[in-house]
Coordinates of C-alpha atoms and ligand atoms in Angstrom, one line a residue:
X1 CA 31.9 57.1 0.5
X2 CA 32.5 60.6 -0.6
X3 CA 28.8 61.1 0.8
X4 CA 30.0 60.1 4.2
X5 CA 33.2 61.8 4.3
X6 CA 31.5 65.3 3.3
X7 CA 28.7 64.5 6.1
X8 CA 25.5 65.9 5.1
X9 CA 24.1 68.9 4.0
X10 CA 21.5 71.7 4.8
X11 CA 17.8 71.4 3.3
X12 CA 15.4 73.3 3.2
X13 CA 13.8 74.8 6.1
X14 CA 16.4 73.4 8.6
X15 CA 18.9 75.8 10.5
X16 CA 22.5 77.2 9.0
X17 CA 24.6 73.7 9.5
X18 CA 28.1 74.2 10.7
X19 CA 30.6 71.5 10.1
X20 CA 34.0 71.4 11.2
X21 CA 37.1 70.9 8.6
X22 CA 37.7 67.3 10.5
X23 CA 34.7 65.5 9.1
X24 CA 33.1 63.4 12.3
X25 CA 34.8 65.5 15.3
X26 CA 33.4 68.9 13.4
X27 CA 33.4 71.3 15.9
X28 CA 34.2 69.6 18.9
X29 CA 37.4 70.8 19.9
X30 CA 36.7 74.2 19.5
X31 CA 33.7 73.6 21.8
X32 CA 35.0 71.8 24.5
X33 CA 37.4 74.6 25.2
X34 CA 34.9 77.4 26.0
X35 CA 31.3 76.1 24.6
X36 CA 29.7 79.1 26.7
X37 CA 32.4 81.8 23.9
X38 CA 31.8 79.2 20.9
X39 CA 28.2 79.5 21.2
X40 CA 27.8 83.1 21.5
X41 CA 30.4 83.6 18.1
X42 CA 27.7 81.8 16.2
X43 CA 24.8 83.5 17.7
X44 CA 26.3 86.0 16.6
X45 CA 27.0 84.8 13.0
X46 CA 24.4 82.6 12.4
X47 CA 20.9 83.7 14.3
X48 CA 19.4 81.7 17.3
X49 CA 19.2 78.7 15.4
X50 CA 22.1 76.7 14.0
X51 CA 22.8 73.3 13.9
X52 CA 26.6 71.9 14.3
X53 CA 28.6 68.9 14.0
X54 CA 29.8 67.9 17.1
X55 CA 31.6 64.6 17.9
X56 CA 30.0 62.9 14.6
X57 CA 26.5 64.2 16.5
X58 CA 24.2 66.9 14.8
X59 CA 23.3 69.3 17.3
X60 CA 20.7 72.5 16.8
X61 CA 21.2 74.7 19.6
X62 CA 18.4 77.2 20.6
X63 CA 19.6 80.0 22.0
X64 CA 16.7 82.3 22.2
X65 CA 15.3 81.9 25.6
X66 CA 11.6 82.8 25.1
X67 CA 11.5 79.7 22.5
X68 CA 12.5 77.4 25.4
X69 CA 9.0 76.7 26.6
X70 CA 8.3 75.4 22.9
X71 CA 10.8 72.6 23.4
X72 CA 10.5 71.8 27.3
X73 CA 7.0 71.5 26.7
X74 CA 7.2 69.3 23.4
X75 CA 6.7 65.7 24.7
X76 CA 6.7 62.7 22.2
X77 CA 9.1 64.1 19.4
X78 CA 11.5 65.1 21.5
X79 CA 12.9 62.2 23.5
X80 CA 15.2 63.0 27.1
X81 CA 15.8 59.2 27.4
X82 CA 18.8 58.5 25.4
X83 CA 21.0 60.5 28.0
X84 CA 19.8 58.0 31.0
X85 CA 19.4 55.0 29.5
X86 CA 23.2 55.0 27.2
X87 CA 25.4 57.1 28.4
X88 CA 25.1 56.8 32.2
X89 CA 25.0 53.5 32.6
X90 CA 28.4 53.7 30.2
X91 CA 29.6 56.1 32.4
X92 CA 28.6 54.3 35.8
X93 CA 28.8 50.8 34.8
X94 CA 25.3 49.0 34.7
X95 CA 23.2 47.6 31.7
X96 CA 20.7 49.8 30.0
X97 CA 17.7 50.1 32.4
X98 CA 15.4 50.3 29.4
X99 CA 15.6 47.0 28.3
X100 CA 13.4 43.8 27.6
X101 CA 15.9 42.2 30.5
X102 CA 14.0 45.0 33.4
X103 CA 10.9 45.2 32.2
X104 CA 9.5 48.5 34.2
X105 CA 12.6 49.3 35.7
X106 CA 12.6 52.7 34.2
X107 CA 9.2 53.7 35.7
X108 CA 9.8 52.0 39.3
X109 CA 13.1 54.3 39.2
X110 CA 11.2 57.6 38.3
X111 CA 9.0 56.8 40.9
X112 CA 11.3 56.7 43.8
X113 CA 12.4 59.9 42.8
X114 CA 9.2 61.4 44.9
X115 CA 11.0 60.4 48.4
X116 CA 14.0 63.1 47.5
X117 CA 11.2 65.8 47.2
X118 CA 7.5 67.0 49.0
X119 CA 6.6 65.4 52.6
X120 CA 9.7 63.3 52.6
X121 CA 12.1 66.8 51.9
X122 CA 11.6 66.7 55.4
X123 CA 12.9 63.8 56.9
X124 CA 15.7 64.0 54.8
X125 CA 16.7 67.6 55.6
X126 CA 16.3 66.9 59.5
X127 CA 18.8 63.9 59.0
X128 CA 21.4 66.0 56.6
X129 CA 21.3 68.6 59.6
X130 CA 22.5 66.5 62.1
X131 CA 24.5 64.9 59.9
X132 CA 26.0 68.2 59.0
X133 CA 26.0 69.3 62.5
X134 CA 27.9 65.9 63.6
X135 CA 30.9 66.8 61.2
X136 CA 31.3 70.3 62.3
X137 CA 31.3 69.4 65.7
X138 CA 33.7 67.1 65.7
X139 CA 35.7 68.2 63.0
X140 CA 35.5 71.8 63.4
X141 CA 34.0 73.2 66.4
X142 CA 36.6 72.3 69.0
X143 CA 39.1 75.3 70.1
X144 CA 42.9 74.8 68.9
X145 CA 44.7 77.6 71.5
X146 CA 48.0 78.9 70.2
X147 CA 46.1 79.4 66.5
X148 CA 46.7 83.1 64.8
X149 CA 44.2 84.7 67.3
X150 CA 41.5 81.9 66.9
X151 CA 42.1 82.0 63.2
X152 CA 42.6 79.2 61.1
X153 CA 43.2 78.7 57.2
X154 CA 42.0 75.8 55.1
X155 CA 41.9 75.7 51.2
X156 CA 37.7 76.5 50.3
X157 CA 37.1 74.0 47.8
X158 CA 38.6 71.3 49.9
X159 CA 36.4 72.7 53.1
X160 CA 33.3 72.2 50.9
X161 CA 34.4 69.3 49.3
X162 CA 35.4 67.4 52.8
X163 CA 32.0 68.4 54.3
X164 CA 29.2 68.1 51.8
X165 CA 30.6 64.6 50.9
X166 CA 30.3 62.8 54.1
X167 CA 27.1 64.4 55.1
X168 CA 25.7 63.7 51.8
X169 CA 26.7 60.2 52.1
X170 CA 25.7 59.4 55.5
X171 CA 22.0 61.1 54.4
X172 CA 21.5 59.3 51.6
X173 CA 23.0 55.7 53.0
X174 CA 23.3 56.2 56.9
X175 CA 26.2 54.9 58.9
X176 CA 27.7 52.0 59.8
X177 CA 25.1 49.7 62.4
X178 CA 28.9 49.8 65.3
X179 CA 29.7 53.3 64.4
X180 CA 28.6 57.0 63.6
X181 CA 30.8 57.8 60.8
X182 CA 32.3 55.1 58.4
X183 CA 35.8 54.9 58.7
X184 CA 37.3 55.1 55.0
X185 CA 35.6 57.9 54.0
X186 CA 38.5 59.8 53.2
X187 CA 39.8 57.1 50.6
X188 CA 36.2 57.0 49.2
X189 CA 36.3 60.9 48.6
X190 CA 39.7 60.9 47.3
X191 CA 38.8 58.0 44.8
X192 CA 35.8 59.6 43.8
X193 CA 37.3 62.7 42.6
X194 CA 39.7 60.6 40.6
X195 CA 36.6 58.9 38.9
X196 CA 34.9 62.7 39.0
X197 CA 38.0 63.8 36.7
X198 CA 37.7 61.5 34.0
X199 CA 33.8 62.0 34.2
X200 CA 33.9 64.1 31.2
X201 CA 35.7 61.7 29.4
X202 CA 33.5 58.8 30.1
X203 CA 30.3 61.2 29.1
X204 CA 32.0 61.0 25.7
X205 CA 31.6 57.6 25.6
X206 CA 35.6 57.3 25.4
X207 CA 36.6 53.8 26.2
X208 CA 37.9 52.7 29.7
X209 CA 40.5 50.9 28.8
X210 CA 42.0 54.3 27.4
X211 CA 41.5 56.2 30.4
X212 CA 44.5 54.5 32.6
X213 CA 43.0 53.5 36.6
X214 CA 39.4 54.7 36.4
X215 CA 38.5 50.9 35.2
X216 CA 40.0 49.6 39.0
X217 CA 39.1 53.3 40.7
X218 CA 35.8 52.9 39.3
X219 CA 35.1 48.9 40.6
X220 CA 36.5 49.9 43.7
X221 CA 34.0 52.7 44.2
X222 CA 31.3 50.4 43.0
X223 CA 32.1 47.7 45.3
X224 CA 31.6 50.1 48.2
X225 CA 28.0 49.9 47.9
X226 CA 27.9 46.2 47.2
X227 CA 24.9 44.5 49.1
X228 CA 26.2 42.5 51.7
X229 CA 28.4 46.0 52.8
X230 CA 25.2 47.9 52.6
X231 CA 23.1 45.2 54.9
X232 CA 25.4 46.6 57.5
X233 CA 24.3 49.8 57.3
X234 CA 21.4 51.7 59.5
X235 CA 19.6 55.1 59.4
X236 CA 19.3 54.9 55.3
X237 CA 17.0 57.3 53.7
X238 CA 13.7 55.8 52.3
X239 CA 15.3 57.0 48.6
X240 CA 18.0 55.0 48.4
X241 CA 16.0 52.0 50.4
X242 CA 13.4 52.2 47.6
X243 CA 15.7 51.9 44.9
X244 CA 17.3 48.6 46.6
X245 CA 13.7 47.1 46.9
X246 CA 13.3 48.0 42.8
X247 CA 16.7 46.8 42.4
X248 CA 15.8 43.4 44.3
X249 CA 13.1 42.9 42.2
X250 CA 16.0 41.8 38.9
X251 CA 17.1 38.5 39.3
X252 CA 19.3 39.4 36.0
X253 CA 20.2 42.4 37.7
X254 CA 24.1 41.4 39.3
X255 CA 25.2 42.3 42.6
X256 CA 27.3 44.4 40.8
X257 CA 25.2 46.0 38.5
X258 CA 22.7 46.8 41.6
X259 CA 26.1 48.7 43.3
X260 CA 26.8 50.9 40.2
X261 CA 23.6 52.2 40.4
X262 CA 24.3 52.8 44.0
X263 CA 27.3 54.6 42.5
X264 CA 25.3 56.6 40.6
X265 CA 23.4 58.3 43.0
X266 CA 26.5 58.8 45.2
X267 CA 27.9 60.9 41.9
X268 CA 24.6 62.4 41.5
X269 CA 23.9 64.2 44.8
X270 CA 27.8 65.1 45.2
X271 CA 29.1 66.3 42.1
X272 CA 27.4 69.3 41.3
X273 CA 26.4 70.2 44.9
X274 CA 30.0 70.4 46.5
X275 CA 30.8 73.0 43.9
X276 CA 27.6 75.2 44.5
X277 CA 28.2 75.4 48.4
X278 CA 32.1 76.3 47.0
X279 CA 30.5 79.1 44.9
X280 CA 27.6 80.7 47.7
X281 CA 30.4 80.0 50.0
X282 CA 32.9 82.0 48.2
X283 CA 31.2 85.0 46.7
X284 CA 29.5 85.5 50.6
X285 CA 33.1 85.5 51.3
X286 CA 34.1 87.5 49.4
X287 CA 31.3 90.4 49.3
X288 CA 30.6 91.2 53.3
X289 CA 28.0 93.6 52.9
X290 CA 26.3 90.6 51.1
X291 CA 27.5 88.1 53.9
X292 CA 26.2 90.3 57.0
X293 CA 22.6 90.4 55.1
X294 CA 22.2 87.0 54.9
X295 CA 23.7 86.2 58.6
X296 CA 21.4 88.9 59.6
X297 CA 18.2 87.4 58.6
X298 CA 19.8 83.7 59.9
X299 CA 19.5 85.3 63.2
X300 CA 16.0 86.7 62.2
X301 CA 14.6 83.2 61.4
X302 CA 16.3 81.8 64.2
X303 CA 14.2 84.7 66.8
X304 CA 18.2 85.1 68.1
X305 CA 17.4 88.6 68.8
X306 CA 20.7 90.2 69.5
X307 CA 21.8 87.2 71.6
X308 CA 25.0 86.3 70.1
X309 CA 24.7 82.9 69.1
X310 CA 28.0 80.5 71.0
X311 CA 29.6 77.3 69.2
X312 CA 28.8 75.1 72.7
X313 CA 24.7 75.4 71.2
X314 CA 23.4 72.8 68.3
X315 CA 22.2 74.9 65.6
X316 CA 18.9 73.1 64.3
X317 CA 16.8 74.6 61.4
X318 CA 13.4 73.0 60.6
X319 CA 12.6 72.7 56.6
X320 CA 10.2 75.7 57.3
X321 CA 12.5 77.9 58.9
X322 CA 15.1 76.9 56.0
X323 CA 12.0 78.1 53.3
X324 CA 12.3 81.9 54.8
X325 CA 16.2 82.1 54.4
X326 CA 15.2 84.3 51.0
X327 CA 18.1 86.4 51.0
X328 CA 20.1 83.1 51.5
X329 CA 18.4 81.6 48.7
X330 CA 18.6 84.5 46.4
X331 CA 22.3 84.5 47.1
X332 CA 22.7 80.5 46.4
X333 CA 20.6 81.1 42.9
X334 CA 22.9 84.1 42.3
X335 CA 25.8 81.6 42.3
X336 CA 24.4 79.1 40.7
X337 CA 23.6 81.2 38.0
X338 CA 27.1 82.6 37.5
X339 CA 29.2 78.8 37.9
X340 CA 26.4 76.4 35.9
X341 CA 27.1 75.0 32.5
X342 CA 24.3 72.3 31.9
X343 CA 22.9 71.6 28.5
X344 CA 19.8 70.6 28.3
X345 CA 19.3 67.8 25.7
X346 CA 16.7 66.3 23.6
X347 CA 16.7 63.8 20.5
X348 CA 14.6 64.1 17.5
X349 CA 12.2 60.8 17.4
X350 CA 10.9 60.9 13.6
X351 CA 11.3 63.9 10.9
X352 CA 9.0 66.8 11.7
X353 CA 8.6 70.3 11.9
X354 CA 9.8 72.2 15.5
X355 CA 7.6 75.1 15.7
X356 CA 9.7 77.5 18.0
X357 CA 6.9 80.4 18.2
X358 CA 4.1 82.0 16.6
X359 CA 6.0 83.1 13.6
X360 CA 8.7 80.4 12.9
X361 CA 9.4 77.0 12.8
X362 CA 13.1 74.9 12.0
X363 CA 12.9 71.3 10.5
X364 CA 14.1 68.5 12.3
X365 CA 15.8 65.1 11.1
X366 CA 15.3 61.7 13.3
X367 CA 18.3 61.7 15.6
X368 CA 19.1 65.0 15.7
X369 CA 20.1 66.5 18.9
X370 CA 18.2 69.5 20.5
X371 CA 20.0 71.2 22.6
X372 CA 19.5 74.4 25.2
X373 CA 22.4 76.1 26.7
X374 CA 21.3 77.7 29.5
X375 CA 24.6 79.6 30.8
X376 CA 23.9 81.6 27.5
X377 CA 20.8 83.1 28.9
X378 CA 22.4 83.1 32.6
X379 CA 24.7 85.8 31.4
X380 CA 22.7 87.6 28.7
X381 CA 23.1 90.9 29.4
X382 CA 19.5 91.9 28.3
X383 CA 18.1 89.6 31.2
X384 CA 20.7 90.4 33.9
X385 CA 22.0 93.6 34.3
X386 CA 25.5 93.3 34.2
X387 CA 25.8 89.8 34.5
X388 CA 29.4 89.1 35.6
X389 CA 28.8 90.6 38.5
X390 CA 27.7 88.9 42.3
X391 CA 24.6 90.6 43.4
X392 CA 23.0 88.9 46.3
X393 CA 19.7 90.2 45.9
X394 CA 19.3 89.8 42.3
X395 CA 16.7 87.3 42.8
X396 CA 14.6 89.9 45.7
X397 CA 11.7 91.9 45.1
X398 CA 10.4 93.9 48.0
X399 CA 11.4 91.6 50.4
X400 CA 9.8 88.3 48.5
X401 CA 11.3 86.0 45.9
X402 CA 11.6 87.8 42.7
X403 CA 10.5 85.8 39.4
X404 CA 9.9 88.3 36.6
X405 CA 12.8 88.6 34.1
X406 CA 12.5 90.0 30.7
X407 CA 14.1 90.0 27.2
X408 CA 13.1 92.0 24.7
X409 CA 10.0 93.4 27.1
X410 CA 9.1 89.5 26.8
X411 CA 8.5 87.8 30.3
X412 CA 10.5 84.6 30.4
X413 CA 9.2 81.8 31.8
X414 CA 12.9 80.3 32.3
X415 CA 15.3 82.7 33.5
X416 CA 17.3 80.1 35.7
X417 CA 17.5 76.7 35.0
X418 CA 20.9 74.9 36.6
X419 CA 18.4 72.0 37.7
X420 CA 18.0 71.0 33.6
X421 CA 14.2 71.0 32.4
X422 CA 11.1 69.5 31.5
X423 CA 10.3 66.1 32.7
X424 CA 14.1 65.0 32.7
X425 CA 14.7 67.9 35.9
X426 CA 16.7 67.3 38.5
X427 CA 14.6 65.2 41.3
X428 CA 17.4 66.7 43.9
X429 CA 17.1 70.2 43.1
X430 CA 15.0 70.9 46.5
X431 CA 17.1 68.6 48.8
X432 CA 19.9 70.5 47.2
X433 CA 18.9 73.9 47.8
X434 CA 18.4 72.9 51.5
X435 CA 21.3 71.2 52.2
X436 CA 23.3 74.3 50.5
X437 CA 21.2 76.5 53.2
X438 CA 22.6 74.1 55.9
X439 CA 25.4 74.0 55.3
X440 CA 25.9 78.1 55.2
X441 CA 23.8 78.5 58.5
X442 CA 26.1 76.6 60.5
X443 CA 29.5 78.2 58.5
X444 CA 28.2 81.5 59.4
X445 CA 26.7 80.9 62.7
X446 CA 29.7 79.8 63.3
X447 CA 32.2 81.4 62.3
X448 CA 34.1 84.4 60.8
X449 CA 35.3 83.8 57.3
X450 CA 37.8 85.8 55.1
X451 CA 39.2 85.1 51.8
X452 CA 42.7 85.3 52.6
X453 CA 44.2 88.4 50.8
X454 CA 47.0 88.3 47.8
X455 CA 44.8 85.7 45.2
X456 CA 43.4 86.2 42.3
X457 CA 40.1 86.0 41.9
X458 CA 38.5 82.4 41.4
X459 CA 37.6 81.5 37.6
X460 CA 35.4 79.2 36.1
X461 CA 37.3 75.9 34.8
X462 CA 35.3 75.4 31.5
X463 CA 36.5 72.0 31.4
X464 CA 33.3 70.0 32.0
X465 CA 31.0 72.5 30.2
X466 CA 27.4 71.5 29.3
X467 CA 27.9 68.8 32.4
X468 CA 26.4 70.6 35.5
X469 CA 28.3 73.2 37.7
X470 CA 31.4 74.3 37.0
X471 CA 34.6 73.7 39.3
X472 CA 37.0 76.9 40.1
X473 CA 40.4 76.5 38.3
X474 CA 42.4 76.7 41.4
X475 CA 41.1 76.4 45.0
X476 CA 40.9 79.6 47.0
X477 CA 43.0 80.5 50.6
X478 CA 40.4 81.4 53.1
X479 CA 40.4 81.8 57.1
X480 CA 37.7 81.3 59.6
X481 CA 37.5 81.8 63.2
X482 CA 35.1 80.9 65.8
X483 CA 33.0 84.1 66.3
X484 CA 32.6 83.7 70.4
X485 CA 36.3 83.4 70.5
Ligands
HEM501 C1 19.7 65.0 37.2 C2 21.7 69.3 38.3 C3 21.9 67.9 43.0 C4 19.9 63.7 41.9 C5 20.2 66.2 37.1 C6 20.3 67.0 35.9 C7 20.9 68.2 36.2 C8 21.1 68.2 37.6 C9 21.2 69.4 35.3 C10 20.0 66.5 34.5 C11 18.7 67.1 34.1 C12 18.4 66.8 32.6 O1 18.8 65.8 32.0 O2 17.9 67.7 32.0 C13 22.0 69.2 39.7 C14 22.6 70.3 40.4 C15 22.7 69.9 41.7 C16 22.1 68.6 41.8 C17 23.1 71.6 39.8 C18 23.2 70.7 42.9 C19 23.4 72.0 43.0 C20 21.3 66.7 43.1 C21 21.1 66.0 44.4 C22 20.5 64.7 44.0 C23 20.4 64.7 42.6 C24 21.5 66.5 45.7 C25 20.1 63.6 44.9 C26 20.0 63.6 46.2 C27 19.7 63.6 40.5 C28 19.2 62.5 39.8 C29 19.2 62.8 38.4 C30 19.7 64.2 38.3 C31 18.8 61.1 40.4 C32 18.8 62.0 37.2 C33 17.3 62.1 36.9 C34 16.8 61.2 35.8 O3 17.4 60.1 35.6 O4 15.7 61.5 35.3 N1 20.7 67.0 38.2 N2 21.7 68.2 40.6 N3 20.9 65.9 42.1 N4 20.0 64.7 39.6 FE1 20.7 66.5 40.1

């Protein structure tokens, strides 16, 4: 018992351990309130290497970025399946998908993940453009006389939030086979960011029946996407088609169960995107010299030449034309690097020996957690030069992509990673980038947009750190204005 109580202790050859003074929830308090602060105290303390107790879990973080490649590359010690296959379906509500119950389920899943990414990126990105195109139009486009000289305010996040939701979920699942827009949609977005706020708490593994309505806000979401809903649906993408053809394949798989999943993905290709258009959206906004750049080589692309470009034209941007956007997409990785809080997360398979370079290794016990915090190296001062600050260009090099970043005169091979790593990477991260793109192209085609003056300056809310990107504390004031008003 006492053996239990004290937890365990360090052998030799394994990192400094760090346990908390409550045995089982060690040190996860103090993490959960900054982990990006936390982490960088016992860098500081410890070395690169330490292991700590967190939430009755041992955890060895690596914080030395030139050792990444030595665990993204390490295949079948270090296992990314536990993630996927127990706490998701926890979270979402469907059985584990690898099971004896759906035999192959796993791989037939991985395998659709191909139609979010190379030839069928294109199909894809055509429909989220005129998706996003439809929602501006008839949302946004139309001229409201009497406003403050054309000008109009709106609340950022909510702007971002409102669009990217319903485009994303008429691209994924298509519309309604009577109409061109479903009808509920604001209900579904409102529920979901109910369900999005306890999301941390379900990644926990905390029980529903603690957390109030999400159990009913949850089943309602789910039964959205129930099948004989979605049977009355057209224009779906081949993804999410796929995935109902795997799904059919399960007679133990319940109606239900095939809708969480459904879920899922809905959560999946919302949750962190919405808040990276807020962020490119709001540091454009808020650095001009930055903004007129990037709506300079818009125009480029487009061959506008001068001609001012009128709201009564449909903007349309093929997937190449989107790929030469650089100063765009340097700006979008610029923001991504300064809101993203993933943790990148492996478990330990047997006992063994991590070798992290040429020179030095760390032992590893069966079960242990490995974990990489990339936000650490995002704002390491060695790699970026001061790192709190926007710069637009950062990821430019005469006038092509830059890739080579450096610590300690080392060239990293991972200097940006809010997509995860490895062969557990995010299967959206391309899709994503492009809608982002869109999405900006037609806001500053558009329009005019100011952060409204008299705010503070948006912060990060650290309270879903380690879980994707990070959601501003308080949403931001803006105004916009047509710009052929
Ligand atoms: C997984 C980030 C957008 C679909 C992930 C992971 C991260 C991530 C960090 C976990 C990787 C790991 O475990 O190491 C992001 C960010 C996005 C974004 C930052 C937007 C800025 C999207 C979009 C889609 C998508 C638009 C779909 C259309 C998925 C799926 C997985 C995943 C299906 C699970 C993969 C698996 O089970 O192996 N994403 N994602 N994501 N993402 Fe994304």
């Amino acid at each position: 018992v006492l053996c239990v109580l004290r937890g365990r202790s360090r052998r030799d050859g394994e990192p400094p351990l760090i346990k908390g003074w409550i045995p089982f929830i060690g040190k996860a308090l103090e993490f959960g309130r900054d982990a990006h602060k936390f982490l960088e105290e016992h860098k500081k303390k410890f070395g690169d290497i330490f292991t700590v107790q967190i939430a009755g879990k041992y955890m060895t973080f690596i914080m030395d970025p030139l050792m990444y490649p030595s665990i993204i590359k390490h295949g079948r010690q270090l296992d990314f399946n536990e993630f996927s296959n127990t706490v998701a379906p926890f979270t979402f509500g469907y059985p584990p998908v690898i099971s004896r119950k759906f035999p192959g389920m796993r791989e037939k899943i991985k395998r659709s993940f191909h139609l979010l990414q190379g030839d069928s990126l294109t199909p894809l990105t055509e429909s989220m453009m005129s998706n996003l195109m439809l929602l501006f139009r008839q949302d946004h486009l139309e001229e409201r006389p009497g406003d403050d000289g054309g000008w109009r305010s709106g609340s950022m996040y909510e702007f971002c939030y409102t669009v990217m939701f319903e485009a994303t979920f008429l691209t994924m699942y298509g519309r309604p086979l009577s109409a061109i827009r479903h009808s509920r949609m604001g209900v579904l977005r409102e529920d979901f960011i109910k369900f999005d706020i306890m999301f941390p708490l379900l990644i926990a593994q905390i029980p529903l029946w603690l957390l109030g309505q999400t159990k009913a806000i949850r089943e309602k979401l789910i039964n959205y996407f129930l099948p004989h809903r979605m049977s009355c649906w057209s224009n779906m993408s081949q993804f999410i088609k796929r995935r109902s053809e795997v799904f059919n394949q399960y007679d133990s798989l319940t109606d239900s169960h095939k809708a969480a999943h459904h879920f899922a993905i809905l959560w999946a290709s919302v949750a962190n995107t919405a808040p990276a258009t807020f962020w490119a959206m709001y540091y454009l906004a808020s650095h001009p010299e930055a903004l007129q750049v990037v709506r300079q080589e818009i125009h480029d692309v487009l061959g506008l030449d001068g001609v001012e470009f009128t709201s009564d034209r449909d903007v349309t941007l093929s997937k190449e034309q989107l790929d030469k956007l650089l100063y765009l997409e340097s700006a979008i990785s610029e923001s991504l690097r300064l809101s993203s809080a993933s943790m990148n997360i492996r478990v330990a398979q047997e006992n063994f020996d991590l070798r992290l370079d040429s020179e030095r290794s760390v032992a590893v016990r069966k079960g242990d957690i490995i974990a990489l915090y990339p936000q650490s190296m995002h704002l390491d001062p060695d790699i970026y030069e001061e790192p709190q600050t926007f710069q637009f260009d950062r990821y430019m090099q005469d006038g092509r992509e830059r890739t080579d970043f450096y610590k300690n005169n080392q060239k990293l091979k991972h200097y940006l990673m809010p997509f995860g790593s490895g062969s557990s990477m995010c299967p959206g991260r391309f899709f994503a980038i492009n809608e982002i793109k869109q999405f900006l192209c037609l806001l500053l085609l558009y329009f005019d947009v100011q952060v409204e003056d008299g705010q503070t300056r948006a912060t990060l809310d650290s309270n879903r750190a380690g879980l994707g990107i990070l959601q501003p504390t308080t949403d931001v004031r803006f105004r916009y204005r047509l710009r052929t008003v």
